[in-house]
Amino acid sequence: MPSLPPLDAIGTLLDQGAAESAVRLLRSSWEPELPPDHRARMYCMWTRALCDTGDIEHAVTLARRAAVEFPRHPDILIALGNVLDIRGELPASREAFELAIDVEPDGALQHYNLGAVLERLGDEDAAERAYHRALELDRELGPMLEATSALGALLRRQGRLEDAEQVYDLYLTEDPLNVDILVEHGICLSDLDRYDEALERFKAALCLDRQHPGALYNKAITLYRVGRYARAHEILEQARDADPQNPLTLAVLGSWYLAAPDGNLDDALALLYGALELLDQSYRSGRAHAPYCSIVAEEVFEALWQYGRQAEAREVARTAGQREWITPHILNSLNEADHGRSPQVSAFTVLARVEAGVRPDHWPENSDGYTAGFTVFATSEAEAKDLTLQYLRTIDPAPSVRFHLDVVPPRQVMDDGNIALIDAAAPRPRGVARVETSRSYIFRS
């Protein structure tokens, strides 16, 4: 009978960020004759540890091996879905989470994870349903923090601020001292122009954590919105002191420096480019997710664009396009400058398959290409295809990259908060207006 592995000790190492130590302990503790429940837990911990060390390829191999050995184990399927998500294999990740739900329909975690992947795949309606289901299932233990945060952020991005405010408010009735949700609720209230209530939320958060970077940052933004510029600048400096490695704080502070009549240009640019460098490091290590990266990239882009440094702003946009950080606002600015406005545009959906004989550096290892979908404002199908091709060649300019585009006929455009109604009275910039479906990478078998 083999000795049982120290699973609690391994879990503690992972929680403390000591992933490499956890990997070494897992290797030394592995025995093929371990009881199945211990073996399954070790697979999950090992997959997580490999992801935390950045060894994604071996993590995928291990997770797939575990899924073959335990094809109906929900934790194994969740671990497989997570690592496939990290690798960019979104349809396969979705399938793993759907199978985990089929095995254990009442598991909140698999519903939440499915929602996150569906959101990245562009199916926001299904993602919203999955988040709601996760919250319903987790109700006995209190609302699920991750699902609350994800659902609130999704609703805010859709412009459904009142719905998001209710999600946060419901969570706080169960856990009124959660600092992160207090801050997110404050952000939502600020976006609703309920500034006094927002400032009260930030005050409550700072009473619990005097140096909370998010509370300080968003307090500064709200003070700026109500015209208290000097105090806003002072609080934003405090936010930087509390977290000097925060890309968003540096980006906003840099943009304020750049816009100030007496601002120091060198200091402003150092902050903006420092924000991008930190963002790249955080993204590569998995600490920063695409929605956050998009906010930072847009802040830096806008500061440079408005200050007249368009060439630098375009380089920021190119990187944002490669990393899937690009936003409708960035695209709108570029489209208006490059293609102009037209009162007759229609909204086309363009489905792209991109392949390369030689992998570009910003693609994952062992990938041969990807698929993605875009909403494109154009006057004809031919123009929609041409504008999409121009955009894709901007972000993947290597000669070895090949593009295959299919244009879906124009759909009815509703004024639903995502894409505004198009009419002759409101001419719109032509070009790629929105990334509808995130990249799903194609990997060598």
Short mmCIF file of C-alpha atoms in Angstrom, two decimals, residues 59 68 71 96 105 128 171 199 237 255 270 273 276 289 296 331 333-334 343 365 435 440:
data_model
loop_
_atom_site.label_atom_id
_atom_site.label_comp_id
_atom_site.label_asym_id
_atom_site.label_seq_id
_atom_site.Cartn_x
_atom_site.Cartn_y
_atom_site.Cartn_z
CA ALA A 59 -0.66 21.15 -18.03
CA VAL A 68 -9.13 9.81 -20.04
CA PRO A 71 -13.97 10.76 -17.88
CA ALA A 96 -15.38 20.21 -20.92
CA PRO A 105 -25.76 19.68 -12.75
CA GLU A 128 -25.51 35.67 -18.46
CA TYR A 171 -24.53 40.29 -2.77
CA LEU A 199 -18.29 57.92 -2.59
CA GLU A 237 -1.37 59.53 -6.25
CA SER A 255 -3.21 60.68 -19.17
CA ALA A 270 6.95 57.30 -18.63
CA TYR A 273 4.52 53.29 -21.33
CA LEU A 276 1.82 49.08 -20.97
CA HIS A 289 -7.52 39.19 -18.01
CA VAL A 296 -5.83 50.03 -19.77
CA LEU A 331 -11.74 50.84 -33.52
CA SER A 333 -11.28 56.30 -33.67
CA LEU A 334 -9.15 54.45 -36.21
CA PRO A 343 -24.84 57.47 -43.80
CA GLU A 365 3.03 27.72 -29.08
CA VAL A 435 -14.89 41.83 -32.07
CA SER A 440 -10.23 30.28 -31.01
#
